[in-house]
Short mmCIF file of N, CA and C in Angstrom, two decimals:
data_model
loop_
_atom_site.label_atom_id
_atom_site.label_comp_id
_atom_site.label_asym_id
_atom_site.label_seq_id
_atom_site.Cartn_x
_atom_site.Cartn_y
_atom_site.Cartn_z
N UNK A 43 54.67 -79.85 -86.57
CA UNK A 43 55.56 -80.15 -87.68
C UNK A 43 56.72 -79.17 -87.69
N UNK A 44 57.81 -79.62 -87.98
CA UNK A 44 59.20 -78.79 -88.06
C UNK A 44 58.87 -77.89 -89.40
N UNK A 45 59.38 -76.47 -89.27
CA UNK A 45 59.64 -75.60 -90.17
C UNK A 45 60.69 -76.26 -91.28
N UNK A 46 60.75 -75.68 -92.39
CA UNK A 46 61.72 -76.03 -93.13
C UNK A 46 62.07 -74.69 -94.26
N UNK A 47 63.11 -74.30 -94.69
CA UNK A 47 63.10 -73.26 -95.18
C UNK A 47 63.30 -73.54 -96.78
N UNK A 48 62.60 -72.58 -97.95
CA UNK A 48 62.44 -73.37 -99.15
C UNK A 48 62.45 -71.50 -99.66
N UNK A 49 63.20 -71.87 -100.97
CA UNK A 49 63.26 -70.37 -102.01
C UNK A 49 62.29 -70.52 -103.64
N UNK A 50 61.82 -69.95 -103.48
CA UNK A 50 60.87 -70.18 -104.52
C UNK A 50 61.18 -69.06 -105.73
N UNK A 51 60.95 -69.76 -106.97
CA UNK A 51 61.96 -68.86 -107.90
C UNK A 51 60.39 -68.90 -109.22
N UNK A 52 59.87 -67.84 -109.34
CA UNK A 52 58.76 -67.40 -110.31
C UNK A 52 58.41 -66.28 -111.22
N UNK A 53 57.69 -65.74 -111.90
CA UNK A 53 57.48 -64.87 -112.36
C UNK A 53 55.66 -64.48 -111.95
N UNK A 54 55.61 -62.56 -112.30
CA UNK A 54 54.48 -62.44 -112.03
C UNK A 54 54.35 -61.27 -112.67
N UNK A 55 52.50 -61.13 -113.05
CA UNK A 55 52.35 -60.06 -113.89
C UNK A 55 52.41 -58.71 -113.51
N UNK A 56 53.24 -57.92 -114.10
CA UNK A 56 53.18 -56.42 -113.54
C UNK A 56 53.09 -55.16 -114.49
N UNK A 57 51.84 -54.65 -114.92
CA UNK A 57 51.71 -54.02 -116.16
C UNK A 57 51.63 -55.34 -117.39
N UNK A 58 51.64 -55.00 -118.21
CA UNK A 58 51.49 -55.82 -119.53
C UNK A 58 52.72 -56.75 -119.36
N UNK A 59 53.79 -56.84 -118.36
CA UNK A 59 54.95 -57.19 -118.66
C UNK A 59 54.96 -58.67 -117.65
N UNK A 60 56.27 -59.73 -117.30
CA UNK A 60 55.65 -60.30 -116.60
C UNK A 60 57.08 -60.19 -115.44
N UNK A 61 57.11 -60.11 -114.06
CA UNK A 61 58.16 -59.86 -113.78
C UNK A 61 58.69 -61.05 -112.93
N UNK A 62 60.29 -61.27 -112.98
CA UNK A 62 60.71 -62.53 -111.95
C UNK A 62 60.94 -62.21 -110.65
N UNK A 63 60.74 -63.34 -109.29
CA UNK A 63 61.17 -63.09 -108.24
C UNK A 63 61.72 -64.28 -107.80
N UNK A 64 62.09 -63.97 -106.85
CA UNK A 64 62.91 -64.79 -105.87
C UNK A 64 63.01 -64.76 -104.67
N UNK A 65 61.85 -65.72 -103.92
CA UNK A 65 61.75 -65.29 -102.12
C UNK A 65 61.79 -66.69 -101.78
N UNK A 66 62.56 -66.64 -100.25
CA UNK A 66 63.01 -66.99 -99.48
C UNK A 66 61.74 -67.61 -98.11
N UNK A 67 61.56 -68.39 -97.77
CA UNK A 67 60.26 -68.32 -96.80
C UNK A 67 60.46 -69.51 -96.23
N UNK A 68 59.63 -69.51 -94.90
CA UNK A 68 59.90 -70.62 -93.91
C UNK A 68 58.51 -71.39 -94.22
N UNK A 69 58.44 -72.70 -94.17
CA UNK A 69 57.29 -73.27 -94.28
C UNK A 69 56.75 -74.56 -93.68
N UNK A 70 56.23 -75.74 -93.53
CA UNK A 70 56.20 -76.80 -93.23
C UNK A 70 56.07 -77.72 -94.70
N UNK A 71 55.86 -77.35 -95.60
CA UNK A 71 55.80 -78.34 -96.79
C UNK A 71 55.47 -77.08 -98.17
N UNK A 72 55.53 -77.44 -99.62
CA UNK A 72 55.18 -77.22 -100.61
C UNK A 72 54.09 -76.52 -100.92
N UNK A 73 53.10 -77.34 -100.32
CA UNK A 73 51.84 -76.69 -100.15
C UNK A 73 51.55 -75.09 -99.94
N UNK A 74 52.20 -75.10 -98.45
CA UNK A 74 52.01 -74.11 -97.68
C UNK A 74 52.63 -72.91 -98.45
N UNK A 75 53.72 -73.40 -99.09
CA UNK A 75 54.58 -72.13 -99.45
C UNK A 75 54.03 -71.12 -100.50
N UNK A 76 53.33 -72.20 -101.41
CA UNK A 76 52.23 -71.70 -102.38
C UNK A 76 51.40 -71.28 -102.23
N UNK A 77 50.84 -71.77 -100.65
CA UNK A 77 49.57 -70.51 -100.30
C UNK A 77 50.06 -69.17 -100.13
N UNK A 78 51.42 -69.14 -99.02
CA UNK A 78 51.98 -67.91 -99.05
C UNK A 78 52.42 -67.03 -99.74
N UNK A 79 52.93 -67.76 -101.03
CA UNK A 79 53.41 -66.83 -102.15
C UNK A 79 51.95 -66.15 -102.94
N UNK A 80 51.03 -66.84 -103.17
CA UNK A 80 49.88 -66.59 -103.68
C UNK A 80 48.72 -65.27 -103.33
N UNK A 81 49.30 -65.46 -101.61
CA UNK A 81 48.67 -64.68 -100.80
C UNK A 81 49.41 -63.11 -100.45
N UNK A 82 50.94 -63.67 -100.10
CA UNK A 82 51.35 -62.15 -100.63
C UNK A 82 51.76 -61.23 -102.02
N UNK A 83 52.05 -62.09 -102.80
CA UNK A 83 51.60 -61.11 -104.23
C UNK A 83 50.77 -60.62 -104.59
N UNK A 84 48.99 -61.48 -104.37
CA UNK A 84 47.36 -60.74 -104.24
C UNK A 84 48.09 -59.57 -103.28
N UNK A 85 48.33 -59.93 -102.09
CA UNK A 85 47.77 -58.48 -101.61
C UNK A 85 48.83 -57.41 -101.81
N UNK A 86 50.09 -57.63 -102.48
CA UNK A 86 50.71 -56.36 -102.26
C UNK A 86 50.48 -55.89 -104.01
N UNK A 87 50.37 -56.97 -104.78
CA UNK A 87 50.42 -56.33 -106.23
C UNK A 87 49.00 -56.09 -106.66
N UNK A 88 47.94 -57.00 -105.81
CA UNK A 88 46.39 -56.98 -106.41
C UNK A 88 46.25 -57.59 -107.38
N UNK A 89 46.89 -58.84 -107.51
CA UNK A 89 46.88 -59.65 -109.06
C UNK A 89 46.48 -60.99 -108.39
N UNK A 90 45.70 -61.93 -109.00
CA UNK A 90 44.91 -63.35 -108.92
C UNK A 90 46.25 -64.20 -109.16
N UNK A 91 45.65 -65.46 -108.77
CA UNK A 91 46.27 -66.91 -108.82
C UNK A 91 46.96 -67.15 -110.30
N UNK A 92 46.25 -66.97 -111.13
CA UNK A 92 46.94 -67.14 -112.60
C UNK A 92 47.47 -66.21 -113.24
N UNK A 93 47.54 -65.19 -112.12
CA UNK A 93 48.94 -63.91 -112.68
C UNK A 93 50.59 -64.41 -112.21
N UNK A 94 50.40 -65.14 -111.33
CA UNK A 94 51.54 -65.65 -110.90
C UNK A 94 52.14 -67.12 -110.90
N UNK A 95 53.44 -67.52 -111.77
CA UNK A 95 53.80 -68.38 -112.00
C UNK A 95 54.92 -69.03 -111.25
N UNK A 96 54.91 -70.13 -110.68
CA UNK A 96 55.82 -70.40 -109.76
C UNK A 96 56.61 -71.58 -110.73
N UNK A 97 57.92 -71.28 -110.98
CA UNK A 97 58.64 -72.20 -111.61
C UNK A 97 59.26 -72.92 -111.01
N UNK A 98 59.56 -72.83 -109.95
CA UNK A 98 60.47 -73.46 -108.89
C UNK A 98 60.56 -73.52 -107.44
N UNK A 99 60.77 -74.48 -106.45
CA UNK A 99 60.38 -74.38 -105.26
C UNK A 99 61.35 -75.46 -105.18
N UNK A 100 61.98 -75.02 -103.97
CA UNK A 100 63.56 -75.68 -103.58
C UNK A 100 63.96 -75.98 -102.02
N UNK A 101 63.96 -76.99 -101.40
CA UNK A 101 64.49 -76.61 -99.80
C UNK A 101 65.58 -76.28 -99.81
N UNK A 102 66.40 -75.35 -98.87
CA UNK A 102 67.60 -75.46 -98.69
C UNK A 102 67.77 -75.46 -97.14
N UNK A 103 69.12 -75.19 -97.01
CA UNK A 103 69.74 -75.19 -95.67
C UNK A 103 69.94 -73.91 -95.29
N UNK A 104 69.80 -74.25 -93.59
CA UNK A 104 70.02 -72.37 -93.37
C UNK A 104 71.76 -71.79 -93.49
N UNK A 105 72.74 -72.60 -93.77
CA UNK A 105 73.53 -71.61 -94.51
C UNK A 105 73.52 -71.59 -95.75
N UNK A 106 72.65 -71.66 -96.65
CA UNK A 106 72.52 -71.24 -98.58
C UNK A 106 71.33 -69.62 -98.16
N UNK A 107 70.48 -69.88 -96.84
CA UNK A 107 70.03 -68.64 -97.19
C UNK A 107 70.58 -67.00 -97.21
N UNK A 108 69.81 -66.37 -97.67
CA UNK A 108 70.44 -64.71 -98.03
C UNK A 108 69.19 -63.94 -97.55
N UNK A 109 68.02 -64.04 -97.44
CA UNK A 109 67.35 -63.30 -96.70
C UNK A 109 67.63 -63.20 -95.56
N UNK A 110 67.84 -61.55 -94.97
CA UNK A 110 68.35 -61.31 -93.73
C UNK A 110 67.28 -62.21 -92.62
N UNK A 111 66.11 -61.64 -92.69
CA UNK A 111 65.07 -61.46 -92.36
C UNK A 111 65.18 -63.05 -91.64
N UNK A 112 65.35 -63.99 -92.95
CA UNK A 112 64.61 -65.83 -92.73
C UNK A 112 66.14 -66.02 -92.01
N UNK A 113 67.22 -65.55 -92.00
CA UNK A 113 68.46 -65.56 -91.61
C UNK A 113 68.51 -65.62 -90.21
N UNK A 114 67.78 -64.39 -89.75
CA UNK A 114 67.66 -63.66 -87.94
C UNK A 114 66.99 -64.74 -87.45
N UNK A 115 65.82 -65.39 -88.43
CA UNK A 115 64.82 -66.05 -87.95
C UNK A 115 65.27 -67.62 -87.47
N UNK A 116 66.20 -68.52 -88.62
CA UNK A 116 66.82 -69.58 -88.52
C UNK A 116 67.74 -69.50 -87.16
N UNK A 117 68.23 -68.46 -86.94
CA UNK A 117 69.32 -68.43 -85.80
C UNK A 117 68.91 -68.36 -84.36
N UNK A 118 67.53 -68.54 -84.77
CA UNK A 118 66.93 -68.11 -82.77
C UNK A 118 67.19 -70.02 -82.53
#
C-alpha cells in the first residue's frame, strides 16, 4: 500500500492540565496513524489511550508539510 502523509491535531494529559499537539506522520490509512500517535505518547509521556484526544486527522500534500523530518522523508 502507498504511504500517505496525514497531520493530526489533539490534545493530551500532562500534569492535571491537558496539553495540544500537532504531528505530522507518514501512514497508509487513519487507522494506522492512531496506533502511532497512541503508541508514541504512552511511551514518551507514560499516559493510556484515554489520556489522549485526537481531534483531528487530515491528509495533506507533501508541499503543506513542515516537519523537517516527514519533509527529508517525502523527497527520497
Amino acid at each position: 500500500m502507498k504511504t500517505k502523509i496525514f497531520r493530526v491535531q489533539g490534545k493530551f494529559v500532562m500534569g492535571d492540565r491537558f496539553k495540544p499537539f500537532t504531528k505530522e506522520l507518514k501512514a497508509t490509512g487513519e487507522n494506522d496513524i492512531k496506533e502511532k500517535i497512541y503508541s508514541e505518547f504512552g511511551s514518551k509521556h507514560h499516559i493510556v489511550r484515554n489520556q489522549i484526544h485526537i481531534l483531528k486527522i487530515e491528509e495533506i500534500s507533501a508541499e503543506e508539510v513542515q516537519d523537517t523530518l516527514i519533509k527529508a522523508l517525502t523527497s527520497e
